[in-house]
mmCIF file of C-alpha atoms in Angstrom:
data_model
loop_
_atom_site.group_PDB
_atom_site.id
_atom_site.type_symbol
_atom_site.label_atom_id
_atom_site.label_comp_id
_atom_site.label_asym_id
_atom_site.label_seq_id
_atom_site.Cartn_x
_atom_site.Cartn_y
_atom_site.Cartn_z
ATOM 1 C CA UNK A 1 -29.285 -46.675 3.395
ATOM 2 C CA UNK A 2 -29.511 -43.146 2.023
ATOM 3 C CA UNK A 3 -29.716 -41.873 5.520
ATOM 4 C CA UNK A 4 -26.548 -43.732 6.445
ATOM 5 C CA UNK A 5 -24.733 -42.371 3.405
ATOM 6 C CA UNK A 6 -25.839 -38.838 4.336
ATOM 7 C CA UNK A 7 -24.554 -39.253 7.838
ATOM 8 C CA UNK A 8 -21.222 -40.412 6.559
ATOM 9 C CA UNK A 9 -20.982 -37.443 4.172
ATOM 10 C CA UNK A 10 -21.553 -35.145 7.073
ATOM 11 C CA UNK A 11 -18.774 -36.784 9.137
ATOM 12 C CA UNK A 12 -16.549 -36.375 6.189
ATOM 13 C CA UNK A 13 -17.084 -32.587 6.182
ATOM 14 C CA UNK A 14 -19.099 -32.386 3.018
ATOM 15 C CA UNK A 15 -20.703 -29.109 2.046
ATOM 16 C CA UNK A 16 -24.346 -29.288 0.759
ATOM 17 C CA UNK A 17 -25.270 -26.318 -1.521
ATOM 18 C CA UNK A 18 -21.751 -26.077 -3.140
ATOM 19 C CA UNK A 19 -22.376 -26.048 -6.918
ATOM 20 C CA UNK A 20 -19.686 -26.269 -9.593
ATOM 21 C CA UNK A 21 -19.791 -26.164 -13.389
ATOM 22 C CA UNK A 22 -17.566 -27.858 -15.952
ATOM 23 C CA UNK A 23 -17.428 -27.882 -19.683
ATOM 24 C CA UNK A 24 -17.118 -31.551 -20.465
ATOM 25 C CA UNK A 25 -17.232 -30.984 -24.222
ATOM 26 C CA UNK A 26 -13.433 -30.594 -24.130
ATOM 27 C CA UNK A 27 -11.978 -34.000 -24.397
ATOM 28 C CA UNK A 28 -9.941 -34.805 -21.224
ATOM 29 C CA UNK A 29 -11.546 -32.024 -19.228
ATOM 30 C CA UNK A 30 -10.662 -31.849 -15.467
ATOM 31 C CA UNK A 31 -13.830 -31.255 -13.438
ATOM 32 C CA UNK A 32 -14.269 -30.647 -9.720
ATOM 33 C CA UNK A 33 -16.994 -31.213 -7.272
ATOM 34 C CA UNK A 34 -17.617 -31.143 -3.530
ATOM 35 C CA UNK A 35 -18.843 -34.101 -1.569
ATOM 36 C CA UNK A 36 -22.577 -33.537 -0.891
ATOM 37 C CA UNK A 37 -22.738 -30.728 -3.423
ATOM 38 C CA UNK A 38 -23.832 -30.494 -6.976
ATOM 39 C CA UNK A 39 -21.870 -30.563 -10.219
ATOM 40 C CA UNK A 40 -23.214 -29.435 -13.667
ATOM 41 C CA UNK A 41 -21.469 -31.164 -16.519
ATOM 42 C CA UNK A 42 -22.011 -29.998 -20.132
ATOM 43 C CA UNK A 43 -21.584 -33.103 -22.165
ATOM 44 C CA UNK A 44 -22.621 -31.909 -25.679
ATOM 45 C CA UNK A 45 -24.021 -28.912 -27.599
ATOM 46 C CA UNK A 46 -27.443 -30.434 -27.883
ATOM 47 C CA UNK A 47 -28.805 -33.967 -27.480
ATOM 48 C CA UNK A 48 -31.380 -33.512 -30.275
ATOM 49 C CA UNK A 49 -28.716 -33.948 -32.983
ATOM 50 C CA UNK A 50 -27.557 -37.306 -31.522
ATOM 51 C CA UNK A 51 -29.464 -40.499 -32.282
ATOM 52 C CA UNK A 52 -28.005 -42.379 -29.316
ATOM 53 C CA UNK A 53 -25.391 -41.978 -26.698
ATOM 54 C CA UNK A 54 -23.995 -43.830 -23.747
ATOM 55 C CA UNK A 55 -22.341 -42.116 -20.763
ATOM 56 C CA UNK A 56 -20.421 -44.280 -18.354
ATOM 57 C CA UNK A 57 -17.552 -44.452 -15.966
ATOM 58 C CA UNK A 58 -14.902 -47.246 -15.759
ATOM 59 C CA UNK A 59 -17.166 -49.544 -13.837
ATOM 60 C CA UNK A 60 -20.822 -48.871 -14.806
ATOM 61 C CA UNK A 61 -23.180 -47.302 -17.261
ATOM 62 C CA UNK A 62 -24.579 -44.045 -15.907
ATOM 63 C CA UNK A 63 -27.039 -43.042 -18.653
ATOM 64 C CA UNK A 64 -28.202 -44.426 -21.968
ATOM 65 C CA UNK A 65 -30.387 -42.313 -24.239
ATOM 66 C CA UNK A 66 -31.923 -43.303 -27.515
ATOM 67 C CA UNK A 67 -34.227 -41.336 -29.838
ATOM 68 C CA UNK A 68 -34.996 -38.644 -27.264
ATOM 69 C CA UNK A 69 -35.840 -41.290 -24.684
ATOM 70 C CA UNK A 70 -33.724 -42.138 -21.595
ATOM 71 C CA UNK A 71 -33.391 -45.882 -21.653
ATOM 72 C CA UNK A 72 -31.280 -46.082 -18.518
ATOM 73 C CA UNK A 73 -30.247 -43.627 -15.690
ATOM 74 C CA UNK A 74 -28.430 -45.214 -12.865
ATOM 75 C CA UNK A 75 -28.675 -42.176 -10.540
ATOM 76 C CA UNK A 76 -32.085 -41.001 -11.626
ATOM 77 C CA UNK A 77 -33.173 -39.963 -8.112
ATOM 78 C CA UNK A 78 -30.443 -37.371 -7.797
ATOM 79 C CA UNK A 79 -29.632 -36.287 -11.395
ATOM 80 C CA UNK A 80 -31.255 -34.534 -14.303
ATOM 81 C CA UNK A 81 -30.496 -34.100 -17.916
ATOM 82 C CA UNK A 82 -31.354 -31.083 -20.136
ATOM 83 C CA UNK A 83 -31.322 -32.096 -23.874
ATOM 84 C CA UNK A 84 -31.475 -28.604 -25.305
ATOM 85 C CA UNK A 85 -27.951 -27.696 -24.013
ATOM 86 C CA UNK A 86 -26.632 -31.222 -23.227
ATOM 87 C CA UNK A 87 -26.049 -30.657 -19.451
ATOM 88 C CA UNK A 88 -26.063 -33.464 -16.887
ATOM 89 C CA UNK A 89 -26.597 -32.410 -13.320
ATOM 90 C CA UNK A 90 -25.651 -34.617 -10.330
ATOM 91 C CA UNK A 91 -26.855 -33.680 -6.865
ATOM 92 C CA UNK A 92 -25.681 -34.913 -3.498
ATOM 93 C CA UNK A 93 -22.319 -36.081 -4.806
ATOM 94 C CA UNK A 94 -20.773 -39.153 -3.202
ATOM 95 C CA UNK A 95 -17.354 -40.706 -3.393
ATOM 96 C CA UNK A 96 -18.584 -43.211 -5.933
ATOM 97 C CA UNK A 97 -19.320 -40.327 -8.313
ATOM 98 C CA UNK A 98 -15.648 -39.551 -8.775
ATOM 99 C CA UNK A 99 -13.411 -40.834 -11.480
ATOM 100 C CA UNK A 100 -13.097 -40.877 -15.257
ATOM 101 C CA UNK A 101 -16.228 -40.748 -17.489
ATOM 102 C CA UNK A 102 -16.606 -41.582 -21.183
ATOM 103 C CA UNK A 103 -19.317 -40.420 -23.592
ATOM 104 C CA UNK A 104 -19.998 -42.455 -26.750
ATOM 105 C CA UNK A 105 -22.329 -40.986 -29.363
ATOM 106 C CA UNK A 106 -23.869 -42.744 -32.415
ATOM 107 C CA UNK A 107 -25.542 -41.362 -35.441
ATOM 108 C CA UNK A 108 -28.753 -42.732 -37.043
ATOM 109 C CA UNK A 109 -26.757 -45.338 -38.996
ATOM 110 C CA UNK A 110 -25.121 -46.647 -35.788
ATOM 111 C CA UNK A 111 -21.681 -45.119 -36.494
ATOM 112 C CA UNK A 112 -19.800 -44.111 -33.366
ATOM 113 C CA UNK A 113 -17.986 -40.827 -32.959
ATOM 114 C CA UNK A 114 -14.637 -40.415 -31.111
ATOM 115 C CA UNK A 115 -15.070 -41.236 -27.412
ATOM 116 C CA UNK A 116 -14.966 -38.132 -25.204
ATOM 117 C CA UNK A 117 -13.651 -38.362 -21.655
ATOM 118 C CA UNK A 118 -13.592 -36.181 -18.515
ATOM 119 C CA UNK A 119 -12.288 -36.650 -14.989
ATOM 120 C CA UNK A 120 -14.329 -35.735 -11.918
ATOM 121 C CA UNK A 121 -12.314 -34.998 -8.849
ATOM 122 C CA UNK A 122 -13.535 -34.028 -5.384
ATOM 123 C CA UNK A 123 -12.231 -31.171 -3.229
ATOM 124 C CA UNK A 124 -13.298 -30.112 0.265
ATOM 125 C CA UNK A 125 -14.496 -26.464 0.234
ATOM 126 C CA UNK A 126 -13.055 -23.737 2.309
ATOM 127 C CA UNK A 127 -15.342 -23.237 5.236
ATOM 128 C CA UNK A 128 -13.965 -20.088 7.010
ATOM 129 C CA UNK A 129 -11.105 -17.728 7.060
ATOM 130 C CA UNK A 130 -9.230 -16.125 10.036
ATOM 131 C CA UNK A 131 -7.016 -13.056 9.934
ATOM 132 C CA UNK A 132 -4.430 -12.297 12.590
ATOM 133 C CA UNK A 133 -2.245 -9.250 12.596
ATOM 134 C CA UNK A 134 0.684 -8.028 14.831
ATOM 135 C CA UNK A 135 3.064 -5.014 14.953
ATOM 136 C CA UNK A 136 6.780 -5.783 14.684
ATOM 137 C CA UNK A 137 9.679 -3.868 16.357
ATOM 138 C CA UNK A 138 10.283 -1.499 13.464
ATOM 139 C CA UNK A 139 6.604 -0.668 12.731
ATOM 140 C CA UNK A 140 6.049 -3.436 10.167
ATOM 141 C CA UNK A 141 2.776 -5.406 10.365
ATOM 142 C CA UNK A 142 2.665 -9.170 9.984
ATOM 143 C CA UNK A 143 -0.647 -10.543 8.837
ATOM 144 C CA UNK A 144 -1.531 -14.288 8.794
ATOM 145 C CA UNK A 145 -4.435 -15.713 6.899
ATOM 146 C CA UNK A 146 -5.561 -19.247 7.771
ATOM 147 C CA UNK A 147 -8.532 -21.306 6.611
ATOM 148 C CA UNK A 148 -10.520 -24.232 7.896
ATOM 149 C CA UNK A 149 -11.186 -27.088 5.535
ATOM 150 C CA UNK A 150 -10.383 -26.763 1.860
ATOM 151 C CA UNK A 151 -8.156 -28.868 -0.282
ATOM 152 C CA UNK A 152 -5.272 -27.139 -2.133
ATOM 153 C CA UNK A 153 -6.219 -23.592 -0.895
ATOM 154 C CA UNK A 154 -4.875 -20.714 -2.871
ATOM 155 C CA UNK A 155 -4.503 -17.178 -1.261
ATOM 156 C CA UNK A 156 -4.806 -13.698 -2.709
ATOM 157 C CA UNK A 157 -4.869 -10.244 -1.063
ATOM 158 C CA UNK A 158 -6.393 -6.838 -1.874
ATOM 159 C CA UNK A 159 -6.081 -3.518 -0.185
ATOM 160 C CA UNK A 160 -8.879 -1.020 -0.598
ATOM 161 C CA UNK A 161 -10.199 -3.057 -3.447
ATOM 162 C CA UNK A 162 -6.925 -3.261 -5.368
ATOM 163 C CA UNK A 163 -4.550 -6.191 -5.657
ATOM 164 C CA UNK A 164 -1.833 -5.878 -3.039
ATOM 165 C CA UNK A 165 1.479 -4.873 -4.695
ATOM 166 C CA UNK A 166 5.038 -5.785 -4.059
ATOM 167 C CA UNK A 167 5.760 -2.157 -3.140
ATOM 168 C CA UNK A 168 3.433 -2.493 -0.208
ATOM 169 C CA UNK A 169 5.089 -5.650 1.055
ATOM 170 C CA UNK A 170 8.243 -5.658 3.198
ATOM 171 C CA UNK A 171 8.411 -9.492 2.858
ATOM 172 C CA UNK A 172 6.275 -12.401 1.724
ATOM 173 C CA UNK A 173 4.444 -13.144 -1.373
ATOM 174 C CA UNK A 174 0.918 -11.804 -2.177
ATOM 175 C CA UNK A 175 -0.037 -15.325 -3.142
ATOM 176 C CA UNK A 176 1.014 -16.768 0.261
ATOM 177 C CA UNK A 177 -0.930 -16.862 3.521
ATOM 178 C CA UNK A 178 1.692 -14.901 5.528
ATOM 179 C CA UNK A 179 2.681 -11.320 4.603
ATOM 180 C CA UNK A 180 4.488 -8.448 6.159
ATOM 181 C CA UNK A 181 3.277 -4.883 5.331
ATOM 182 C CA UNK A 182 5.416 -1.807 5.207
ATOM 183 C CA UNK A 183 5.254 0.732 7.952
ATOM 184 C CA UNK A 184 3.058 3.271 6.079
ATOM 185 C CA UNK A 185 0.462 0.810 4.691
ATOM 186 C CA UNK A 186 -3.129 1.056 5.948
ATOM 187 C CA UNK A 187 -6.665 0.433 4.761
ATOM 188 C CA UNK A 188 -9.186 -2.288 4.171
ATOM 189 C CA UNK A 189 -7.188 -5.565 3.862
ATOM 190 C CA UNK A 190 -8.937 -8.638 2.410
ATOM 191 C CA UNK A 191 -7.588 -12.124 2.301
ATOM 192 C CA UNK A 192 -9.393 -14.534 -0.135
ATOM 193 C CA UNK A 193 -8.905 -18.349 0.062
ATOM 194 C CA UNK A 194 -10.212 -20.419 -2.806
ATOM 195 C CA UNK A 195 -9.978 -23.750 -4.560
ATOM 196 C CA UNK A 196 -11.838 -25.203 -7.511
ATOM 197 C CA UNK A 197 -15.086 -25.636 -5.538
ATOM 198 C CA UNK A 198 -15.252 -22.645 -3.203
ATOM 199 C CA UNK A 199 -14.108 -19.143 -2.376
ATOM 200 C CA UNK A 200 -14.192 -17.417 1.063
ATOM 201 C CA UNK A 201 -12.899 -13.959 2.146
ATOM 202 C CA UNK A 202 -12.116 -12.162 5.357
ATOM 203 C CA UNK A 203 -11.809 -8.392 5.675
ATOM 204 C CA UNK A 204 -9.907 -6.359 8.296
ATOM 205 C CA UNK A 205 -9.074 -2.745 8.752
ATOM 206 C CA UNK A 206 -5.367 -2.289 9.242
ATOM 207 C CA UNK A 207 -3.679 0.885 10.342
ATOM 208 C CA UNK A 208 0.013 1.957 10.883
ATOM 209 C CA UNK A 209 1.642 0.765 14.125
ATOM 210 C CA UNK A 210 2.254 4.399 15.373
ATOM 211 C CA UNK A 211 5.715 4.777 13.870
ATOM 212 C CA UNK A 212 7.061 7.761 11.915
ATOM 213 C CA UNK A 213 10.055 8.145 9.607
ATOM 214 C CA UNK A 214 12.871 10.459 10.762
ATOM 215 C CA UNK A 215 15.351 11.869 8.362
ATOM 216 C CA UNK A 216 17.428 14.706 9.829
ATOM 217 C CA UNK A 217 20.931 15.715 11.188
ATOM 218 C CA UNK A 218 21.109 16.018 14.971
ATOM 219 C CA UNK A 219 24.288 17.055 16.685
ATOM 220 C CA UNK A 220 26.180 16.403 13.512
ATOM 221 C CA UNK A 221 24.788 12.828 13.071
ATOM 222 C CA UNK A 222 22.538 11.924 10.167
ATOM 223 C CA UNK A 223 19.505 10.025 11.500
ATOM 224 C CA UNK A 224 17.233 8.130 9.022
ATOM 225 C CA UNK A 225 14.952 5.405 10.529
ATOM 226 C CA UNK A 226 11.475 4.502 11.594
ATOM 227 C CA UNK A 227 10.732 5.209 15.327
ATOM 228 C CA UNK A 228 7.737 4.932 17.553
ATOM 229 C CA UNK A 229 6.201 8.408 17.611
ATOM 230 C CA UNK A 230 4.960 8.228 21.198
ATOM 231 C CA UNK A 231 8.539 7.485 22.535
ATOM 232 C CA UNK A 232 10.488 9.613 20.045
ATOM 233 C CA UNK A 233 13.303 11.720 21.431
ATOM 234 C CA UNK A 234 15.275 11.991 18.157
ATOM 235 C CA UNK A 235 14.902 15.062 15.933
ATOM 236 C CA UNK A 236 12.053 16.262 18.210
ATOM 237 C CA UNK A 237 11.856 19.489 16.143
ATOM 238 C CA UNK A 238 10.427 17.524 13.210
ATOM 239 C CA UNK A 239 7.007 17.816 11.837
ATOM 240 C CA UNK A 240 5.248 15.286 9.783
ATOM 241 C CA UNK A 241 7.388 12.347 8.655
ATOM 242 C CA UNK A 242 10.611 14.051 7.442
ATOM 243 C CA UNK A 243 11.372 16.696 10.124
ATOM 244 C CA UNK A 244 13.329 19.883 10.238
ATOM 245 C CA UNK A 245 16.911 19.293 8.985
ATOM 246 C CA UNK A 246 19.937 21.650 9.343
ATOM 247 C CA UNK A 247 19.604 22.434 5.649
ATOM 248 C CA UNK A 248 16.075 23.564 6.124
ATOM 249 C CA UNK A 249 17.048 25.751 9.120
ATOM 250 C CA UNK A 250 19.886 27.348 7.064
ATOM 251 C CA UNK A 251 17.503 28.201 4.210
ATOM 252 C CA UNK A 252 15.026 29.797 6.721
ATOM 253 C CA UNK A 253 17.898 31.726 8.401
ATOM 254 C CA UNK A 254 19.053 33.131 5.024
ATOM 255 C CA UNK A 255 15.551 34.219 4.158
ATOM 256 C CA UNK A 256 15.243 35.984 7.474
ATOM 257 C CA UNK A 257 18.559 37.766 6.984
ATOM 258 C CA UNK A 258 17.510 38.957 3.525
ATOM 259 C CA UNK A 259 14.252 40.404 4.896
ATOM 260 C CA UNK A 260 16.197 42.181 7.640
ATOM 261 C CA UNK A 261 18.670 43.667 5.209
ATOM 262 C CA UNK A 262 15.863 44.897 3.005
ATOM 263 C CA UNK A 263 14.034 46.650 5.897
ATOM 264 C CA UNK A 264 17.477 48.080 7.192
ATOM 265 C CA UNK A 265 18.217 49.484 3.741
ATOM 266 C CA UNK A 266 14.828 51.089 3.515
ATOM 267 C CA UNK A 267 15.270 52.680 6.987
ATOM 268 C CA UNK A 268 18.754 54.016 6.014
ATOM 269 C CA UNK A 269 17.357 55.380 2.758
ATOM 270 C CA UNK A 270 14.649 57.358 4.484
ATOM 271 C CA UNK A 271 17.005 58.571 7.211
ATOM 272 C CA UNK A 272 19.497 59.930 4.645
ATOM 273 C CA UNK A 273 16.701 61.524 2.692
ATOM 274 C CA UNK A 274 15.458 63.293 5.794
ATOM 275 C CA UNK A 275 18.903 64.486 6.674
ATOM 276 C CA UNK A 276 19.446 65.921 3.180
ATOM 277 C CA UNK A 277 16.050 67.719 3.388
ATOM 278 C CA UNK A 278 17.040 69.354 6.733
ATOM 279 C CA UNK A 279 20.421 70.620 5.325
ATOM 280 C CA UNK A 280 18.755 72.065 2.236
ATOM 281 C CA UNK A 281 16.313 73.942 4.487
ATOM 282 C CA UNK A 282 19.123 75.441 6.637
ATOM 283 C CA UNK A 283 21.101 76.494 3.539
ATOM 284 C CA UNK A 284 18.132 78.451 2.167
ATOM 285 C CA UNK A 285 17.564 80.387 5.387
ATOM 286 C CA UNK A 286 21.105 81.798 5.896
ATOM 287 C CA UNK A 287 21.452 83.867 2.721
ATOM 288 C CA UNK A 288 18.167 85.666 3.376
ATOM 289 C CA UNK A 289 19.444 86.822 6.758
ATOM 290 C CA UNK A 290 22.735 88.035 5.226
ATOM 291 C CA UNK A 291 20.758 90.057 2.602
ATOM 292 C CA UNK A 292 18.825 91.712 5.386
ATOM 293 C CA UNK A 293 21.983 92.867 7.181
ATOM 294 C CA UNK A 294 23.566 94.123 3.972
ATOM 295 C CA UNK A 295 20.514 96.202 3.225
ATOM 296 C CA UNK A 296 20.680 97.842 6.711
ATOM 297 C CA UNK A 297 24.310 98.739 6.182
ATOM 298 C CA UNK A 298 23.684 100.223 2.898
ATOM 299 C CA UNK A 299 20.795 102.350 4.236
ATOM 300 C CA UNK A 300 23.001 103.605 6.989
ATOM 301 C CA UNK A 301 25.830 104.483 4.570
ATOM 302 C CA UNK A 302 23.412 106.383 2.353
ATOM 303 C CA UNK A 303 22.058 108.315 5.400
ATOM 304 C CA UNK A 304 25.538 109.438 6.443
ATOM 305 C CA UNK A 305 26.423 110.616 3.005
ATOM 306 C CA UNK A 306 23.271 112.845 2.826
ATOM 307 C CA UNK A 307 24.262 114.503 6.034
ATOM 308 C CA UNK A 308 27.655 115.434 4.773
#
């Protein structure tokens, strides 16, 4: 019989080895388990302080314990109880284990405490995750995350270990399974799919789609858009992502003109200085020549006067 049940659980897609925990001390607690897996339910702080208790679901008594002795345990072959912390462990969960449970405790005088309930619900665990990415016409990247199995899957994304932000998304929600990344987003992208009984992640390295952003004025037209770098014929003088604009060229031209004017001024200054020096030298030489001629004339005049 157990072999038949095990086969049926396999056909239903159960996951052996999946273990969940639930604090059943909170009245009305919602607990989850996976078919074929294990659930650990904490029913009380410690059984040593309770004289007697009965734990049952709507149709049958599961366990009855009195004075530190287990009087009855319906699922003894696949369960265990730890009195010191009041946890009840159920292995190889089956459909009959689901539903509402009630714990009734009694003190040494037979007085009953307020009944405590919990609800055990089954979920199929996520088995695998697939990531598919594609580049769109303007360089955006659409990424789809899909999972196999799993009831009520929830999605989350991280990029390089950090939660994906709205600023990195062109469209979509970071809690959905389909997103569109902006043109400049790249790195290690991880999609995680989880529910109350499982969590599975898939990682993929994403890079830009080869687009660059152009922002320039060409032939009097302002161009501001993303273009495929390999086929780009717009603003071809650009470098990086912003490119050379007419404003940039004007600034560079003015700087070059200033440099030329400075060097021209220096050249003119030295030329004027050299010309002034040459004139000064010529002026100094002429008087000396005149003084020599005057001396000769005076000597000749004196000689003639002596002869007379």
